Tab-separated table of C-alpha atoms in Angstrom:
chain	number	residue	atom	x	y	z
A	1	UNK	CA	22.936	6.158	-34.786
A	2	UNK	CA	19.761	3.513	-35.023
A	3	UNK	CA	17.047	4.031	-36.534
A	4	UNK	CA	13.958	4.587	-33.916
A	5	UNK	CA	10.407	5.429	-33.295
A	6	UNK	CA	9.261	8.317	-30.770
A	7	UNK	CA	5.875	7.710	-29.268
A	8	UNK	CA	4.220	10.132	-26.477
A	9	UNK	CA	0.637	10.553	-26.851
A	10	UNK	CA	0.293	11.177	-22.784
A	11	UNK	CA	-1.538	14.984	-21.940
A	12	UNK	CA	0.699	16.959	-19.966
A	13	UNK	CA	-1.053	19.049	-17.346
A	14	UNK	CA	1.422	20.514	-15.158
A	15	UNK	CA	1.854	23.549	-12.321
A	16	UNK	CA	-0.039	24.532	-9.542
A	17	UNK	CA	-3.741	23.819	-8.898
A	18	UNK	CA	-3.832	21.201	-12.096
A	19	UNK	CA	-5.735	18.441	-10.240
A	20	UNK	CA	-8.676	20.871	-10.657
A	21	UNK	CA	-9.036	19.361	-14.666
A	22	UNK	CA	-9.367	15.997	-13.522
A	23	UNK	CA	-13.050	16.170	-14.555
A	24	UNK	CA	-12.982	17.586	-17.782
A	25	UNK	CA	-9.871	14.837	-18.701
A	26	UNK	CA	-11.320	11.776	-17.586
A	27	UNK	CA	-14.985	12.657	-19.680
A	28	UNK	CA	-12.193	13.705	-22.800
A	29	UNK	CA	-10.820	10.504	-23.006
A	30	UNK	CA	-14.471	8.454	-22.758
A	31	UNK	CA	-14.216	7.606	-18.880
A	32	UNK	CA	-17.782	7.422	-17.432
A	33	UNK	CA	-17.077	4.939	-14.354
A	34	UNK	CA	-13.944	5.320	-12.720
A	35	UNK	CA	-11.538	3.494	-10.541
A	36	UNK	CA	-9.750	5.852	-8.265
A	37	UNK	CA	-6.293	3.673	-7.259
A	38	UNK	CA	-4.242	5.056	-4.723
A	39	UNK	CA	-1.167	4.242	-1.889
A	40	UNK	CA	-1.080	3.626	1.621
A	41	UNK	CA	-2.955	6.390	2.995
A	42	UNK	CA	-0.936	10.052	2.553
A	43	UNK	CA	-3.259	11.211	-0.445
A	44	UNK	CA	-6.030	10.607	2.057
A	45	UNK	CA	-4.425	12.498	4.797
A	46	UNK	CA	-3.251	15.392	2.577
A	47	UNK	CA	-7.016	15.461	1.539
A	48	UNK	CA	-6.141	15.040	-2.322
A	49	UNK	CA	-8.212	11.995	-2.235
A	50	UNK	CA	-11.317	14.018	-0.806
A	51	UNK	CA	-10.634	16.669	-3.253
A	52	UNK	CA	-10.636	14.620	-6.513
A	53	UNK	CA	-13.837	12.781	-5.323
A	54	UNK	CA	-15.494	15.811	-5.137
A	55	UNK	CA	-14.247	17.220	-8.350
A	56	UNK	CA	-15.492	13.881	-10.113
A	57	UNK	CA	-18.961	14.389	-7.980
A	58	UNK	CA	-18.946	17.755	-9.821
A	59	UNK	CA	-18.328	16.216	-12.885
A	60	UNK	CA	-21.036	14.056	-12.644
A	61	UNK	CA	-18.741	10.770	-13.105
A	62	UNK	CA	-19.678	7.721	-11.315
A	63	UNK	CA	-16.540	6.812	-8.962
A	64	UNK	CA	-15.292	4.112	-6.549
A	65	UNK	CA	-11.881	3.612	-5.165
A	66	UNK	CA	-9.563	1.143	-3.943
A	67	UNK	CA	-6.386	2.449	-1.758
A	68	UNK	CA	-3.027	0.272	-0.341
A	69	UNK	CA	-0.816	0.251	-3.212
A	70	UNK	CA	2.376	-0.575	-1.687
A	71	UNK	CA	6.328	0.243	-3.103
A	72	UNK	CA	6.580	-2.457	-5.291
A	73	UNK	CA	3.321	-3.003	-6.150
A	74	UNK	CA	1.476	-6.485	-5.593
A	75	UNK	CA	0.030	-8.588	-7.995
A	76	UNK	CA	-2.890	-9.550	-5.113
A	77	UNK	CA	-3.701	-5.556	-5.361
A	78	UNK	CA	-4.055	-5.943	-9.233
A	79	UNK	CA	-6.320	-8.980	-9.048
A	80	UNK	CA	-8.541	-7.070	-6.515
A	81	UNK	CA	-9.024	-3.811	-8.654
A	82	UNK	CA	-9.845	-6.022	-11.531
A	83	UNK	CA	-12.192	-7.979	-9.583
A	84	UNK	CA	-13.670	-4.475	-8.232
A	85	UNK	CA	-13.394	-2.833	-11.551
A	86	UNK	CA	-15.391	-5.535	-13.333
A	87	UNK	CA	-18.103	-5.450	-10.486
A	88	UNK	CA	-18.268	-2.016	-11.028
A	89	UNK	CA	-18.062	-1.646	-15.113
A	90	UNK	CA	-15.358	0.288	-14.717
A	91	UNK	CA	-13.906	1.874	-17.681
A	92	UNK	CA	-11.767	4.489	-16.442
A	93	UNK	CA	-8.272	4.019	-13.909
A	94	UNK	CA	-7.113	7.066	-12.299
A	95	UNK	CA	-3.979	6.713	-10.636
A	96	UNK	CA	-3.084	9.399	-8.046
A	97	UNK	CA	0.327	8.428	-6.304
A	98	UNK	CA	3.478	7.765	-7.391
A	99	UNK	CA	5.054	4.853	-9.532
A	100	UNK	CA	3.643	1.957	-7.754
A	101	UNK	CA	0.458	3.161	-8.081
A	102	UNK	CA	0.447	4.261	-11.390
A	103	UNK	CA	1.935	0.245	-12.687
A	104	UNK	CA	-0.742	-1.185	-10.324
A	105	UNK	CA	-3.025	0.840	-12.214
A	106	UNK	CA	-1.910	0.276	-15.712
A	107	UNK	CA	-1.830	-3.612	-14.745
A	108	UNK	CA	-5.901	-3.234	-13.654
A	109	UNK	CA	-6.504	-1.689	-17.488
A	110	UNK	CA	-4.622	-4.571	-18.647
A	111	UNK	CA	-6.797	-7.360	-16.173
A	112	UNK	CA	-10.144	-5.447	-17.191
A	113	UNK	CA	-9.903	-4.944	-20.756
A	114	UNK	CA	-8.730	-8.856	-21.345
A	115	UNK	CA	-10.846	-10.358	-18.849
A	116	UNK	CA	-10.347	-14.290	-19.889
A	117	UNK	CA	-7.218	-14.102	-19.449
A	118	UNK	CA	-4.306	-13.721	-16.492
A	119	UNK	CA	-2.868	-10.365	-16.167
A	120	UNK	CA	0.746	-12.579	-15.027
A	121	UNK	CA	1.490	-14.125	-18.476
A	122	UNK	CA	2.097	-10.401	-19.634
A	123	UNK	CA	5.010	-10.447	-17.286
A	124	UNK	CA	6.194	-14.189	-17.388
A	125	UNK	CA	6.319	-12.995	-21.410
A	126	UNK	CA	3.519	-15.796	-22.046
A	127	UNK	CA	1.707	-12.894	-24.739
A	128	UNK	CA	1.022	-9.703	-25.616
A	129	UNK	CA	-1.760	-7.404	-24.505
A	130	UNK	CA	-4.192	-6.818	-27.445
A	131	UNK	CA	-6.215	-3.760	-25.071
A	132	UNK	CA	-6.350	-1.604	-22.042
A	133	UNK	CA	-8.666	0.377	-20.461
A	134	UNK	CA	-7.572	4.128	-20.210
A	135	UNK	CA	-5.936	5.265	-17.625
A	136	UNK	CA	-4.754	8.627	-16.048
A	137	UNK	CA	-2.615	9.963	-13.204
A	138	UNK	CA	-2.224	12.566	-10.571
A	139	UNK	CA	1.273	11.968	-9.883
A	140	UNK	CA	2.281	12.929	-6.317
A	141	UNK	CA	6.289	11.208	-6.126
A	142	UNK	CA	8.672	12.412	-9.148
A	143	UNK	CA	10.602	9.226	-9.699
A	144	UNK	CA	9.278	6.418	-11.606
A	145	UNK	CA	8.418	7.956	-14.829
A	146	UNK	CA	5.563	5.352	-15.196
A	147	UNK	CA	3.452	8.352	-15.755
A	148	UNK	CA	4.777	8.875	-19.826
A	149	UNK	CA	6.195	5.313	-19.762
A	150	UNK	CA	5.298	2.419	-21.645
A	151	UNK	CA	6.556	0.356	-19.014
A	152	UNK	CA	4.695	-1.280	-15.972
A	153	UNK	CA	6.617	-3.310	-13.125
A	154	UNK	CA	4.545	-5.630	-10.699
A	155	UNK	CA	5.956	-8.166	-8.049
A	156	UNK	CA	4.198	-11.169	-7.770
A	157	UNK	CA	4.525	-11.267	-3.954
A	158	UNK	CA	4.004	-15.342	-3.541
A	159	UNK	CA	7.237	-15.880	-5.572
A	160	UNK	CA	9.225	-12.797	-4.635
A	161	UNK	CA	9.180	-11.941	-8.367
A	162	UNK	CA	9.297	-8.596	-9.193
A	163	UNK	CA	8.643	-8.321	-13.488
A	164	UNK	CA	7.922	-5.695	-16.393
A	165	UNK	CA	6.557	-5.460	-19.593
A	166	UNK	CA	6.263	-2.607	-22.152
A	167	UNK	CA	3.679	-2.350	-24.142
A	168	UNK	CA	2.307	0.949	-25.980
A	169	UNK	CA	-1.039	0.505	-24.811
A	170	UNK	CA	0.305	1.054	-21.260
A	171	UNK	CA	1.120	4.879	-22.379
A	172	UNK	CA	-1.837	7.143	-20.054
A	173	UNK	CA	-3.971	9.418	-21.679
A	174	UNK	CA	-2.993	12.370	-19.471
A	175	UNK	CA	-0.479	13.190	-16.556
A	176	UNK	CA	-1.880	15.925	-14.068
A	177	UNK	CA	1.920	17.130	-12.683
A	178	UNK	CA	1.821	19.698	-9.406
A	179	UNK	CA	4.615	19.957	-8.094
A	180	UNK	CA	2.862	21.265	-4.945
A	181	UNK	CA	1.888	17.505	-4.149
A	182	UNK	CA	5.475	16.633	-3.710
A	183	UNK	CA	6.514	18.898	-1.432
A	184	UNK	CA	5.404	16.772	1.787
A	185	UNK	CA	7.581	13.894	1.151
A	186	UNK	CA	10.198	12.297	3.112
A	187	UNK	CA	13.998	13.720	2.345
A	188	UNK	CA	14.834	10.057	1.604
A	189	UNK	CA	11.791	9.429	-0.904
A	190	UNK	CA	12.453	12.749	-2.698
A	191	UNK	CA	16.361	11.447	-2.839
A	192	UNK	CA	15.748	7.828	-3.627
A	193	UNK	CA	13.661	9.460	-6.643
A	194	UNK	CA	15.859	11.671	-8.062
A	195	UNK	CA	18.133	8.777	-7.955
A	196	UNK	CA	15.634	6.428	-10.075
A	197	UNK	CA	15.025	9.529	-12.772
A	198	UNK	CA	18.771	9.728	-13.270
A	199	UNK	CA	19.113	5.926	-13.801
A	200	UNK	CA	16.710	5.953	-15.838
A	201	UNK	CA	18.777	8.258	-18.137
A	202	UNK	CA	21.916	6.647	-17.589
A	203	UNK	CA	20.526	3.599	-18.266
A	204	UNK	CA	20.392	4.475	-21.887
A	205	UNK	CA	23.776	6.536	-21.989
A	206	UNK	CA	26.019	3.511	-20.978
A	207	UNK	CA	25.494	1.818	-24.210
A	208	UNK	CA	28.292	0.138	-26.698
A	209	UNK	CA	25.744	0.090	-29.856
A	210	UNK	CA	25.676	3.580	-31.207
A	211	UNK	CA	24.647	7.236	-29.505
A	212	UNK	CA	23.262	10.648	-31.079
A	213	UNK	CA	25.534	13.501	-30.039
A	214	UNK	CA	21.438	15.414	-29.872
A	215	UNK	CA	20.384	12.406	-27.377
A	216	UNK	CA	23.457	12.586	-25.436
A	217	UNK	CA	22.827	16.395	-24.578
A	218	UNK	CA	19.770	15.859	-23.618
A	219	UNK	CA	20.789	13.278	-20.865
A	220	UNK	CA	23.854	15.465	-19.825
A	221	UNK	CA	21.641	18.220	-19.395
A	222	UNK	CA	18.993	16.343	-17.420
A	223	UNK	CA	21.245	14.904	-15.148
A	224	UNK	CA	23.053	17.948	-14.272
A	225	UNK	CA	20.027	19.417	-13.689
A	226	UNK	CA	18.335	16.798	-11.216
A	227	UNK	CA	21.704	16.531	-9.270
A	228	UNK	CA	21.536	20.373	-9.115
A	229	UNK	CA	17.774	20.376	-7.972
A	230	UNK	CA	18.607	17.535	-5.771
A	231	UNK	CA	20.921	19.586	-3.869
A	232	UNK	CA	18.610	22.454	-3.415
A	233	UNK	CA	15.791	20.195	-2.440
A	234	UNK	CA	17.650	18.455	0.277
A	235	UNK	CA	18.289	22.293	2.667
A	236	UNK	CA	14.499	23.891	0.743
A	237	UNK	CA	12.673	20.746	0.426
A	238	UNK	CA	9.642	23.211	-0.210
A	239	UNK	CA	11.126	25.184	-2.749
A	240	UNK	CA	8.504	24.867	-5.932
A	241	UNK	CA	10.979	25.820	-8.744
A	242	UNK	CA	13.449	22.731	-7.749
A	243	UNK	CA	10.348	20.361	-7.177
A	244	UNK	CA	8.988	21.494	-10.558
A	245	UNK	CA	12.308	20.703	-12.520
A	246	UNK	CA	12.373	16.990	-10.989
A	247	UNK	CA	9.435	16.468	-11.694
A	248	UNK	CA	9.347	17.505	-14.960
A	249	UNK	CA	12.850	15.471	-15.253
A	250	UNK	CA	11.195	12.353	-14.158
A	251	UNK	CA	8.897	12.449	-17.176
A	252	UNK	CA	11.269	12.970	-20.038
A	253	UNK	CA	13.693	10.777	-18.103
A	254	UNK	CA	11.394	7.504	-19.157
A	255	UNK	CA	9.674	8.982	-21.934
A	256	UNK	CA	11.739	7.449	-24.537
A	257	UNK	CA	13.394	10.625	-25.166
A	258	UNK	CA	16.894	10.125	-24.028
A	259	UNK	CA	16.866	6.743	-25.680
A	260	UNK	CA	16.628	7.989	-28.909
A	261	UNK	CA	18.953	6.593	-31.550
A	262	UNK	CA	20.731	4.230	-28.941
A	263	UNK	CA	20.516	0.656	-29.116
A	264	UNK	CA	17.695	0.859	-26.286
A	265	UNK	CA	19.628	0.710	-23.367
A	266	UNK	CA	21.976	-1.015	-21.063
A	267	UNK	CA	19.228	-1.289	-17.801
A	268	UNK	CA	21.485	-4.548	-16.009
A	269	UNK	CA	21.210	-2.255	-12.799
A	270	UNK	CA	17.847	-2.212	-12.973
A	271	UNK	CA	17.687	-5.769	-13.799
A	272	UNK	CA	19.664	-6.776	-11.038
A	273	UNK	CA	17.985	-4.497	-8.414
A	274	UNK	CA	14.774	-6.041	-9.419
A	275	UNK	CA	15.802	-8.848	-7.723
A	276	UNK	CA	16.969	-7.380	-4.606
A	277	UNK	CA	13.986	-5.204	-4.143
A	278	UNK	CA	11.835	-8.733	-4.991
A	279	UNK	CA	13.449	-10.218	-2.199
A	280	UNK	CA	14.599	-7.779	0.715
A	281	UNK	CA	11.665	-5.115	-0.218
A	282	UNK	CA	13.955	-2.139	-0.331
A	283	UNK	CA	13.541	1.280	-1.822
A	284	UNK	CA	14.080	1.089	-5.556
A	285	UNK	CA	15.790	4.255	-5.786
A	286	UNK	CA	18.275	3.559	-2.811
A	287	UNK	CA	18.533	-0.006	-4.277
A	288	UNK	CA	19.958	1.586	-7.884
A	289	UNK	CA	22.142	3.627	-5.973
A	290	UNK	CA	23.960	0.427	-3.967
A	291	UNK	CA	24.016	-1.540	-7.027
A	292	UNK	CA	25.295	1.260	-10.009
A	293	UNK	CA	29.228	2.033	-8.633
A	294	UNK	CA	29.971	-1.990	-8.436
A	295	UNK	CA	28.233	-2.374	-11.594
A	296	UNK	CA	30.411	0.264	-13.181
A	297	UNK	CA	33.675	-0.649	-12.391
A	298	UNK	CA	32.800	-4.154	-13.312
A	299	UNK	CA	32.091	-3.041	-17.052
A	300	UNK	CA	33.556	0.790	-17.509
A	301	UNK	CA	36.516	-0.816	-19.573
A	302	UNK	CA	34.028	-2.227	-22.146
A	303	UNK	CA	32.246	1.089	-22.464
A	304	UNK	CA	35.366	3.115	-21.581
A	305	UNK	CA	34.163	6.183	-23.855
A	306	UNK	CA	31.021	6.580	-22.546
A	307	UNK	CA	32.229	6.032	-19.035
A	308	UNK	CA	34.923	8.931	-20.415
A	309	UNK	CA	32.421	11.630	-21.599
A	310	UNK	CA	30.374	11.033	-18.832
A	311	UNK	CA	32.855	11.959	-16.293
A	312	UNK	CA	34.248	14.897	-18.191
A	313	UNK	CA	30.324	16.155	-19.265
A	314	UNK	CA	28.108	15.207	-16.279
A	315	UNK	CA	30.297	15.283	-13.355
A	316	UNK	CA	32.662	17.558	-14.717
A	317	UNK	CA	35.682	15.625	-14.005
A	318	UNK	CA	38.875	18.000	-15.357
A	319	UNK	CA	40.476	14.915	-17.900
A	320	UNK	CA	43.771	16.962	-18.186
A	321	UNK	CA	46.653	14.795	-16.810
A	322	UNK	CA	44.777	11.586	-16.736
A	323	UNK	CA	44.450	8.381	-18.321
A	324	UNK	CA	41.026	7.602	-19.874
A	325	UNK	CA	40.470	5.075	-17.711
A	326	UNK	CA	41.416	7.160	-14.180
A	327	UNK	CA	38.923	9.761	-16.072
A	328	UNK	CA	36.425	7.138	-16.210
A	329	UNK	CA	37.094	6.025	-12.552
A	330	UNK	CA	37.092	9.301	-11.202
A	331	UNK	CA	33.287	10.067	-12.704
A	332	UNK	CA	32.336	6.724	-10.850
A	333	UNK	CA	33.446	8.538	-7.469
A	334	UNK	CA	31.999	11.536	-8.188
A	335	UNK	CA	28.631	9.853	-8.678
A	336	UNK	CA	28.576	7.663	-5.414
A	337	UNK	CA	30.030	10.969	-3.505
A	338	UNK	CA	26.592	13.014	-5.138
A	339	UNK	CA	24.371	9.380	-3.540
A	340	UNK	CA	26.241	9.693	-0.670
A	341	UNK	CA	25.914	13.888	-0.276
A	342	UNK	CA	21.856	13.407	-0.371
A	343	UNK	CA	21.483	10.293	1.676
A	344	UNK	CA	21.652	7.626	-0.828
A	345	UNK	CA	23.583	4.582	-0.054
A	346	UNK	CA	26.310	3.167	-2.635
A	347	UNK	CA	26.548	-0.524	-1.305
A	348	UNK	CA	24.450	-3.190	-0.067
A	349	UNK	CA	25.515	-3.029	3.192
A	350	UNK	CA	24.645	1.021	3.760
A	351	UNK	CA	21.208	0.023	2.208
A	352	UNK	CA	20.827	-2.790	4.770
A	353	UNK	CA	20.878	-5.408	3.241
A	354	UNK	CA	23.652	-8.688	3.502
A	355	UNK	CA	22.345	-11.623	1.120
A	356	UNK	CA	24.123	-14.817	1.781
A	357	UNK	CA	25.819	-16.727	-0.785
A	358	UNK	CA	22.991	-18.825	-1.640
A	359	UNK	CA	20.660	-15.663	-1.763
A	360	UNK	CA	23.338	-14.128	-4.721
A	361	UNK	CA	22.721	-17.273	-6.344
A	362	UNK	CA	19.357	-17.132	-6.705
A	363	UNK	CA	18.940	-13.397	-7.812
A	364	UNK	CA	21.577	-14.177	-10.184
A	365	UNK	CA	20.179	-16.822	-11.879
A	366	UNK	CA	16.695	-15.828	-11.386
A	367	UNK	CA	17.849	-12.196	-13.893
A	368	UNK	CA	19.593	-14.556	-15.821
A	369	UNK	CA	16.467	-16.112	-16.502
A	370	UNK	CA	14.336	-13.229	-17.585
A	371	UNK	CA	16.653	-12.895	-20.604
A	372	UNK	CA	16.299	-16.570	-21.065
A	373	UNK	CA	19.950	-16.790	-21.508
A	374	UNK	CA	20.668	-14.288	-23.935
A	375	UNK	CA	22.296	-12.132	-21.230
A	376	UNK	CA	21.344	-8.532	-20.062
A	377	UNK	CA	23.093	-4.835	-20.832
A	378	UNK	CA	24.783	-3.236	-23.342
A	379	UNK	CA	27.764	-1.773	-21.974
A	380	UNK	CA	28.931	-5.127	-21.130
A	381	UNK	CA	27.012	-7.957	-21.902
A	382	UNK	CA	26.115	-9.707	-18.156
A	383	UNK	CA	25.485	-13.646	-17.572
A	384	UNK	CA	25.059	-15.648	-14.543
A	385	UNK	CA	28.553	-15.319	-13.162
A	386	UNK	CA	29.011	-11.690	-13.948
A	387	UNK	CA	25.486	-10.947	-12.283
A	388	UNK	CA	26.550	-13.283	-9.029
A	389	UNK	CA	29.859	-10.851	-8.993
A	390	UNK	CA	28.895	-7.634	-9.423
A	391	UNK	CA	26.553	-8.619	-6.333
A	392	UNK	CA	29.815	-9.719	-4.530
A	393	UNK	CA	31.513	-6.591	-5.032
A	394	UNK	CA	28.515	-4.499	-3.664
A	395	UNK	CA	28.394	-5.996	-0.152
């Protein structure tokens, strides 16, 4: 067990008709002139967007708003909200979307609080953000987390580099969770979520440097529990209870809480889906799912317990008979069979993408190069060659 440090000062506001606070948060937490940052046009269309304008007109607070957040979020968006935002003496972001909008959100409180400087040397690692403005969210996709996280992923879309940083100051002040505001998603987005909550927590299970049995059934209970909701979602995609469990999942998933007492993480599949998604623009959660069952049997025997009590836990894999590894190659089946059972793919090929040679090469070295050599993951340590193969074997 490490030793660690739990951090979660983010507001939880969560069930049906919580948007209806939005007001009374944003004047809590000192926000007087506000941003309102949203996607590509369905919070418009649902009329959530018309609704939290007037509930900030009612409020009295001083709002302006800047829509087109797209998955993956672009740097270009995050240099226009700061140049809005600073036109505008902004001090508030409110986020109402999903992931992308919430990180393209966070990166504006980043842009407007340090104004001298460029937002992009946080993610090339060049420094360290000394403020942010505060930001909140009304979250509307249950996936990325970003909504507790510390985390905050931007792809800078004139390199095809897609980066993150943590960085407490990226924690929001408050989440506003109803899980009425998922219910008109796409089958596919609500799948391709579940799938990024449950890396998110596997992420941190698949680690060779020390676990607490507490922390472990946590994650073994989350997991069974989105894979169970999943299931119910994808024949009642309007059933509240199952929406409200995901989404609740996809908080706690990348909270920090089912890292706790690890050695913080393996996260090579997100790592090496980063570069993928920076270069084909796929679907992150589909693009986790194509890349996690090659990545696994490339380094189960190097984390062969884990990969043990995760089969016989989680996908309740009967051990008796079997050889720890078969055990441990049995739970990697069972997981792509769950992807494949709501839609996900489990290779690039079924998520449509066929990178040449050359294109391996350069997402391989280009993750080998955010670790500046030092190699990514826990359960196996990963360099250049290892990346370039586990790409290989998921064609």
């Amino acid at each position: 067990m490490h030793n660690f440090e739990y951090y979660t000062p983010t507001r939880i506001i969560f069930g049906r008709g919580a948007e209806k606070s939005v007001g009374i948060l944003i004047k809590k937490y000192g926000g007087t002139r506000v941003l309102i940052h949203y996607g590509m046009g369905s919070a418009i269309k649902s009329g959530l967007i018309g609704r939290v304008k007037q509930l900030l007109n009612e409020a009295g607070i001083f709002h302006v708003e800047l829509g087109g957040v797209v998955p993956n979020p672009h740097l270009d968006k995050v240099r226009t909200g700061f140049a809005q935002g600073a036109l505008n003496q902004v001090d508030f972001i409110l986020a109402v979307g999903g992931g992308s909008v919430i990180d393209s959100a966070k990166a504006i409180a980043f842009a407007l609080a340090e104004p001298k400087e460029d937002v992009w040397d946080l993610f090339e690692r060049k420094r360290t953000p000394k403020a942010s403005l505060p930001v909140g969210s009304i979250l509307t996709i249950a996936a990325a987390g970003s909504e507790m996280s510390r985390s905050v992923v931007i792809l800078n879309e004139q390199t095809h580099k897609k980066r993150s940083f943590g960085d407490a100051l990226a924690r929001p002040k408050f989440a506003i969770m109803n899980p009425e505001l998922t219910m008109t998603l796409p089958d596919y987005q609500t799948a391709a979520g579940c799938v990024d909550i449950m890396m998110h927590t596997m992420e941190r299970y698949f680690t060779n440097g020390g676990n607490m049995e507490l922390t472990d059934s946590i994650a073994e209970g989350l997991l069974k529990t989105v894979m169970k909701n999943a299931n119910i979602l994808r024949f009642n995609p309007r059933n509240y209870d199952a929406r409200a469990e995901v989404m609740w999942a996809s908080s706690l998933a990348h909270n920090g809480l089912t890292g706790c007492g690890n050695d913080g993480g393996d996260f090579a599949t997100h790592n090496l889906e980063s570069e993928i998604n920076g270069m084909f623009n796929t679907t992150h959660g589909a693009g986790l799912a194509a890349l996690w069952g090659s990545w696994a049997r490339y380094v189960y025997k190097n984390c062969l317990p884990r990969f043990v009590k995760f089969a016989v836990n989680v996908m309740g894999v009967d051990a008796n008979g079997l050889s720890e590894e078969e055990v441990a190659l049995r739970g990697i089946e069972e997981m792509e069979h769950f992807y494949k059972k709501i839609g996900m793919p489990t290779n690039l090929t079924e998520l449509g993408v066929n990178p040449t040679y050359e294109q391996i090469q350069e997402m391989a070295t280009s993750c080998e190069n955010t670790s500046n050599g030092k190699g990514i993951g826990s359960a196996k340590r990963l360099y250049l060659d290892d990346m370039a193969k586990i790409y290989e074997m998921a064609l």
